[in-house]
Amino acid sequence: MATIENHSLPELRRDLHAHPEAGWKEFRTTALVAEELADRGFTLRFGDDAVAVDDRLGVPPEDELRRARDRALEEGAPRRYVEEMGLVTGLVAEKTYGAGSGPVVGVRVDMDALERTEATDDDHRPAREGFASTHPNEMHACGHDGHTAIGVGIARELDANGGFDGTLKLFFQPAEEGGRGGLPMSRTAHLDDVEYFLALHLGLGYETGTVVAGYERPLSNAKIDVEFNGESAHAGKAPNEGRNAAQALGAAIQNLYAVPRHEGGTTRINVGQVRSPNAQNVIADAAGLRVEVRGETADLNEYMLDEARRILDGAAGMYDVDYGTSLYGKTTTFEASAEMVDAVATAAESVDSVTTVLGRERAGASEDASFLIERVQEAGGVATYVGVGASNPAGHHTPRFDLDEDALDIGVDVVTATIRDR
């Protein structure tokens, strides 16, 4: 059976990097973390007690989840915890320190990998040093292996150095990629009493030693899957008898990119996946795509989503095909709470390995920790999103992504210093 209890943080990060698990498949990762935190006296909540199951987005088919769970067991995941979570990944771990009269502090880290293939040549350090992904078409290309290691490191550091007077809740979130796991985790009761909340991200184009105390205002985002359904026919003998789903798809793509941008702020649209499993001599009866929209505000995101649906409806009508859509993922936006930005900045300045502290920086992409942050703030708590520089040799989501493992301790030290100052 695999275990991480004797791993240093770089060793833990490398173990997770070699065994990446895409969204909603993080069985091994969740179980390994659970085992260590259980031994440290944390109360663990799994599965439908960690996320609102009915609110999950972009969940793979059940047979795919079962294969991922079986693989996790084959790779040494502690069976007890794999069985306890069922087919729903994610973990909320809670521990009270001292007299417990202090605040409730929440820290969110994400665990999932991307569905892409990692570089294998010696110019890529994980390949050269033997910890590249062992899973086809799965790779930690965004640093979530490091985030998970930092979450464990926070528990270790607080245990080793006296903790703090209060309660810590660690949110090990599944399915961040695609914006699928933050919403269902935000709709649990575990955030009801959180007074101070931090999420974090490694890299983001900053050098090791740089800390951003308030990485904020990500673009709101929505991803929808679209399926066009027509009628097949022989493309040479009787094309008139068909209703061409591929033509509808083509019209949709062309016109989605023509959606008018909005005067109210930044908007984005992109078609990321296109599929039509069809022979060249048959009128396509099925075609699909995945489209994403983004907006500077939640309202602008809804504007883009409404416009996309209008285009899809028109494309289907042009070619007399049926169509359906389903929401694959969604995020919102947020501004960091001033109190938490100041607290993180002060804490970061006390950490010797931190060389540069930045206050507020605008995020350029999207982030589903936004739903957890929004939930805490709506309940009267304060929250921020912390950027921890990691001198990435290649960009996020690329096959050569890697990170400077010195950043792991920086992340732990900044977060624990912030917690102790609450």
mmCIF file of N, CA, C and O in Angstrom, residues 355-403:
data_model
loop_
_atom_site.group_PDB
_atom_site.id
_atom_site.type_symbol
_atom_site.label_atom_id
_atom_site.label_comp_id
_atom_site.label_asym_id
_atom_site.label_seq_id
_atom_site.Cartn_x
_atom_site.Cartn_y
_atom_site.Cartn_z
ATOM 1 N N THR A 355 10.926 37.142 -1.283
ATOM 2 C CA THR A 355 11.725 38.296 -1.700
ATOM 3 C C THR A 355 10.885 39.471 -2.175
ATOM 4 O O THR A 355 11.319 40.614 -2.113
ATOM 5 N N THR A 356 9.681 39.187 -2.677
ATOM 6 C CA THR A 356 8.821 40.236 -3.221
ATOM 7 C C THR A 356 7.386 39.974 -2.810
ATOM 8 O O THR A 356 6.885 38.857 -2.965
ATOM 9 N N VAL A 357 6.728 40.988 -2.267
ATOM 10 C CA VAL A 357 5.323 40.880 -1.893
ATOM 11 C C VAL A 357 4.520 41.882 -2.719
ATOM 12 O O VAL A 357 4.799 43.082 -2.690
ATOM 13 N N LEU A 358 3.562 41.371 -3.465
ATOM 14 C CA LEU A 358 2.673 42.212 -4.247
ATOM 15 C C LEU A 358 1.304 42.228 -3.591
ATOM 16 O O LEU A 358 0.865 41.217 -3.038
ATOM 17 N N GLY A 359 0.631 43.341 -3.639
ATOM 18 C CA GLY A 359 -0.676 43.457 -2.991
ATOM 19 C C GLY A 359 -1.775 42.812 -3.799
ATOM 20 O O GLY A 359 -2.100 41.640 -3.630
ATOM 21 N N ARG A 360 -2.362 43.564 -4.708
ATOM 22 C CA ARG A 360 -3.449 43.062 -5.542
ATOM 23 C C ARG A 360 -2.993 42.968 -6.997
ATOM 24 O O ARG A 360 -2.417 43.916 -7.535
ATOM 25 N N GLU A 361 -3.255 41.835 -7.606
ATOM 26 C CA GLU A 361 -2.976 41.632 -9.024
ATOM 27 C C GLU A 361 -4.207 41.012 -9.667
ATOM 28 O O GLU A 361 -4.860 40.153 -9.065
ATOM 29 N N ARG A 362 -4.492 41.432 -10.892
ATOM 30 C CA ARG A 362 -5.675 40.915 -11.568
ATOM 31 C C ARG A 362 -5.373 39.578 -12.235
ATOM 32 O O ARG A 362 -4.384 39.435 -12.947
ATOM 33 N N ALA A 363 -6.238 38.596 -11.994
ATOM 34 C CA ALA A 363 -6.104 37.293 -12.634
ATOM 35 C C ALA A 363 -6.514 37.408 -14.098
ATOM 36 O O ALA A 363 -7.467 38.102 -14.438
ATOM 37 N N GLY A 364 -5.820 36.687 -14.963
ATOM 38 C CA GLY A 364 -6.124 36.779 -16.372
ATOM 39 C C GLY A 364 -7.043 35.682 -16.872
ATOM 40 O O GLY A 364 -7.554 35.760 -17.985
ATOM 41 N N ALA A 365 -7.254 34.656 -16.071
ATOM 42 C CA ALA A 365 -8.047 33.517 -16.517
ATOM 43 C C ALA A 365 -9.279 33.370 -15.625
ATOM 44 O O ALA A 365 -9.891 34.354 -15.235
ATOM 45 N N SER A 366 -9.648 32.133 -15.295
ATOM 46 C CA SER A 366 -10.826 31.870 -14.471
ATOM 47 C C SER A 366 -10.452 30.886 -13.376
ATOM 48 O O SER A 366 -9.475 30.153 -13.499
ATOM 49 N N GLU A 367 -11.254 30.848 -12.305
ATOM 50 C CA GLU A 367 -10.885 30.050 -11.141
ATOM 51 C C GLU A 367 -12.134 29.713 -10.345
ATOM 52 O O GLU A 367 -12.885 30.608 -9.954
ATOM 53 N N ASP A 368 -12.370 28.407 -10.102
ATOM 54 C CA ASP A 368 -13.623 28.056 -9.433
ATOM 55 C C ASP A 368 -13.540 28.072 -7.913
ATOM 56 O O ASP A 368 -14.551 27.845 -7.248
ATOM 57 N N ALA A 369 -12.373 28.419 -7.347
ATOM 58 C CA ALA A 369 -12.358 28.785 -5.921
ATOM 59 C C ALA A 369 -13.215 30.019 -5.697
ATOM 60 O O ALA A 369 -13.582 30.342 -4.568
ATOM 61 N N SER A 370 -13.538 30.714 -6.801
ATOM 62 C CA SER A 370 -14.386 31.907 -6.720
ATOM 63 C C SER A 370 -15.700 31.626 -6.015
ATOM 64 O O SER A 370 -16.203 32.473 -5.257
ATOM 65 N N PHE A 371 -16.277 30.440 -6.220
ATOM 66 C CA PHE A 371 -17.548 30.140 -5.574
ATOM 67 C C PHE A 371 -17.382 29.977 -4.062
ATOM 68 O O PHE A 371 -18.260 30.369 -3.292
ATOM 69 N N LEU A 372 -16.269 29.391 -3.615
ATOM 70 C CA LEU A 372 -16.028 29.246 -2.184
ATOM 71 C C LEU A 372 -15.761 30.604 -1.556
ATOM 72 O O LEU A 372 -16.260 30.910 -0.457
ATOM 73 N N ILE A 373 -14.960 31.422 -2.239
ATOM 74 C CA ILE A 373 -14.666 32.764 -1.739
ATOM 75 C C ILE A 373 -15.953 33.586 -1.649
ATOM 76 O O ILE A 373 -16.209 34.258 -0.640
ATOM 77 N N GLU A 374 -16.759 33.525 -2.692
ATOM 78 C CA GLU A 374 -18.028 34.258 -2.704
ATOM 79 C C GLU A 374 -18.923 33.817 -1.545
ATOM 80 O O GLU A 374 -19.534 34.654 -0.862
ATOM 81 N N ARG A 375 -18.983 32.520 -1.310
ATOM 82 C CA ARG A 375 -19.832 31.999 -0.233
ATOM 83 C C ARG A 375 -19.366 32.504 1.132
ATOM 84 O O ARG A 375 -20.178 32.911 1.973
ATOM 85 N N VAL A 376 -18.063 32.488 1.387
ATOM 86 C CA VAL A 376 -17.533 32.975 2.661
ATOM 87 C C VAL A 376 -17.834 34.461 2.833
ATOM 88 O O VAL A 376 -18.283 34.909 3.899
ATOM 89 N N GLN A 377 -17.603 35.227 1.793
ATOM 90 C CA GLN A 377 -17.832 36.676 1.886
ATOM 91 C C GLN A 377 -19.303 37.004 2.082
ATOM 92 O O GLN A 377 -19.651 37.912 2.852
ATOM 93 N N GLU A 378 -20.190 36.271 1.417
ATOM 94 C CA GLU A 378 -21.622 36.529 1.575
ATOM 95 C C GLU A 378 -22.091 36.255 3.002
ATOM 96 O O GLU A 378 -23.053 36.853 3.472
ATOM 97 N N ALA A 379 -21.398 35.326 3.692
ATOM 98 C CA ALA A 379 -21.759 34.988 5.070
ATOM 99 C C ALA A 379 -21.079 35.895 6.087
ATOM 100 O O ALA A 379 -21.220 35.677 7.294
ATOM 101 N N GLY A 380 -20.337 36.899 5.618
ATOM 102 C CA GLY A 380 -19.705 37.846 6.521
ATOM 103 C C GLY A 380 -18.243 37.575 6.810
ATOM 104 O O GLY A 380 -17.608 38.315 7.563
ATOM 105 N N GLY A 381 -17.674 36.525 6.217
ATOM 106 C CA GLY A 381 -16.261 36.242 6.387
ATOM 107 C C GLY A 381 -15.408 37.020 5.401
ATOM 108 O O GLY A 381 -15.913 37.762 4.552
ATOM 109 N N VAL A 382 -14.097 36.843 5.518
ATOM 110 C CA VAL A 382 -13.162 37.506 4.617
ATOM 111 C C VAL A 382 -12.307 36.449 3.932
ATOM 112 O O VAL A 382 -12.040 35.385 4.501
ATOM 113 N N ALA A 383 -11.873 36.762 2.700
ATOM 114 C CA ALA A 383 -11.204 35.740 1.904
ATOM 115 C C ALA A 383 -10.254 36.379 0.910
ATOM 116 O O ALA A 383 -10.435 37.532 0.496
ATOM 117 N N THR A 384 -9.267 35.589 0.502
ATOM 118 C CA THR A 384 -8.361 36.019 -0.560
ATOM 119 C C THR A 384 -7.835 34.813 -1.299
ATOM 120 O O THR A 384 -7.969 33.676 -0.842
ATOM 121 N N TYR A 385 -7.219 35.098 -2.440
ATOM 122 C CA TYR A 385 -6.592 34.078 -3.284
ATOM 123 C C TYR A 385 -5.126 34.467 -3.394
ATOM 124 O O TYR A 385 -4.808 35.580 -3.820
ATOM 125 N N VAL A 386 -4.244 33.572 -3.005
ATOM 126 C CA VAL A 386 -2.818 33.875 -2.870
ATOM 127 C C VAL A 386 -2.049 33.275 -4.039
ATOM 128 O O VAL A 386 -2.198 32.086 -4.354
ATOM 129 N N GLY A 387 -1.215 34.073 -4.676
ATOM 130 C CA GLY A 387 -0.319 33.583 -5.712
ATOM 131 C C GLY A 387 1.065 33.364 -5.129
ATOM 132 O O GLY A 387 1.596 34.233 -4.441
ATOM 133 N N VAL A 388 1.643 32.199 -5.397
ATOM 134 C CA VAL A 388 2.971 31.849 -4.901
ATOM 135 C C VAL A 388 3.861 31.562 -6.101
ATOM 136 O O VAL A 388 3.682 30.556 -6.790
ATOM 137 N N GLY A 389 4.813 32.444 -6.386
ATOM 138 C CA GLY A 389 5.692 32.270 -7.529
ATOM 139 C C GLY A 389 6.456 30.965 -7.474
ATOM 140 O O GLY A 389 6.842 30.504 -6.398
ATOM 141 N N ALA A 390 6.677 30.347 -8.643
ATOM 142 C CA ALA A 390 7.343 29.047 -8.677
ATOM 143 C C ALA A 390 8.252 28.882 -9.896
ATOM 144 O O ALA A 390 8.602 27.769 -10.254
ATOM 145 N N SER A 391 8.668 29.997 -10.515
ATOM 146 C CA SER A 391 9.661 29.985 -11.596
ATOM 147 C C SER A 391 9.392 28.891 -12.626
ATOM 148 O O SER A 391 10.275 28.092 -12.956
ATOM 149 N N ASN A 392 8.196 28.859 -13.141
ATOM 150 C CA ASN A 392 7.837 27.810 -14.105
ATOM 151 C C ASN A 392 8.677 27.912 -15.377
ATOM 152 O O ASN A 392 8.743 28.976 -15.980
ATOM 153 N N PRO A 393 9.283 26.812 -15.811
ATOM 154 C CA PRO A 393 10.064 26.850 -17.049
ATOM 155 C C PRO A 393 9.202 26.876 -18.302
ATOM 156 O O PRO A 393 9.699 27.181 -19.388
ATOM 157 N N ALA A 394 7.934 26.533 -18.173
ATOM 158 C CA ALA A 394 6.996 26.567 -19.299
ATOM 159 C C ALA A 394 5.642 27.002 -18.773
ATOM 160 O O ALA A 394 5.377 26.970 -17.562
ATOM 161 N N GLY A 395 4.757 27.392 -19.675
ATOM 162 C CA GLY A 395 3.473 27.924 -19.266
ATOM 163 C C GLY A 395 2.534 26.875 -18.703
ATOM 164 O O GLY A 395 2.684 25.677 -18.947
ATOM 165 N N HIS A 396 1.557 27.341 -17.949
ATOM 166 C CA HIS A 396 0.510 26.465 -17.430
ATOM 167 C C HIS A 396 -0.231 25.793 -18.579
ATOM 168 O O HIS A 396 -0.430 26.372 -19.643
ATOM 169 N N HIS A 397 -0.620 24.545 -18.356
ATOM 170 C CA HIS A 397 -1.404 23.745 -19.305
ATOM 171 C C HIS A 397 -0.588 23.307 -20.524
ATOM 172 O O HIS A 397 -1.165 22.862 -21.512
ATOM 173 N N THR A 398 0.728 23.431 -20.456
ATOM 174 C CA THR A 398 1.580 22.977 -21.548
ATOM 175 C C THR A 398 2.259 21.659 -21.155
ATOM 176 O O THR A 398 2.387 21.345 -19.973
ATOM 177 N N PRO A 399 2.731 20.863 -22.150
ATOM 178 C CA PRO A 399 3.300 19.548 -21.832
ATOM 179 C C PRO A 399 4.622 19.610 -21.082
ATOM 180 O O PRO A 399 5.077 18.586 -20.561
ATOM 181 N N ARG A 400 5.260 20.783 -20.992
ATOM 182 C CA ARG A 400 6.532 20.924 -20.294
ATOM 183 C C ARG A 400 6.393 21.670 -18.965
ATOM 184 O O ARG A 400 7.390 22.102 -18.385
ATOM 185 N N PHE A 401 5.171 21.790 -18.488
ATOM 186 C CA PHE A 401 4.981 22.513 -17.230
ATOM 187 C C PHE A 401 5.715 21.817 -16.087
ATOM 188 O O PHE A 401 5.700 20.595 -15.951
ATOM 189 N N ASP A 402 6.356 22.603 -15.256
ATOM 190 C CA ASP A 402 7.027 22.124 -14.052
ATOM 191 C C ASP A 402 7.079 23.293 -13.083
ATOM 192 O O ASP A 402 6.727 24.430 -13.437
ATOM 193 N N LEU A 403 7.512 23.042 -11.873
ATOM 194 C CA LEU A 403 7.598 24.119 -10.890
ATOM 195 C C LEU A 403 8.822 23.946 -10.002
ATOM 196 O O LEU A 403 9.347 22.845 -9.837
#
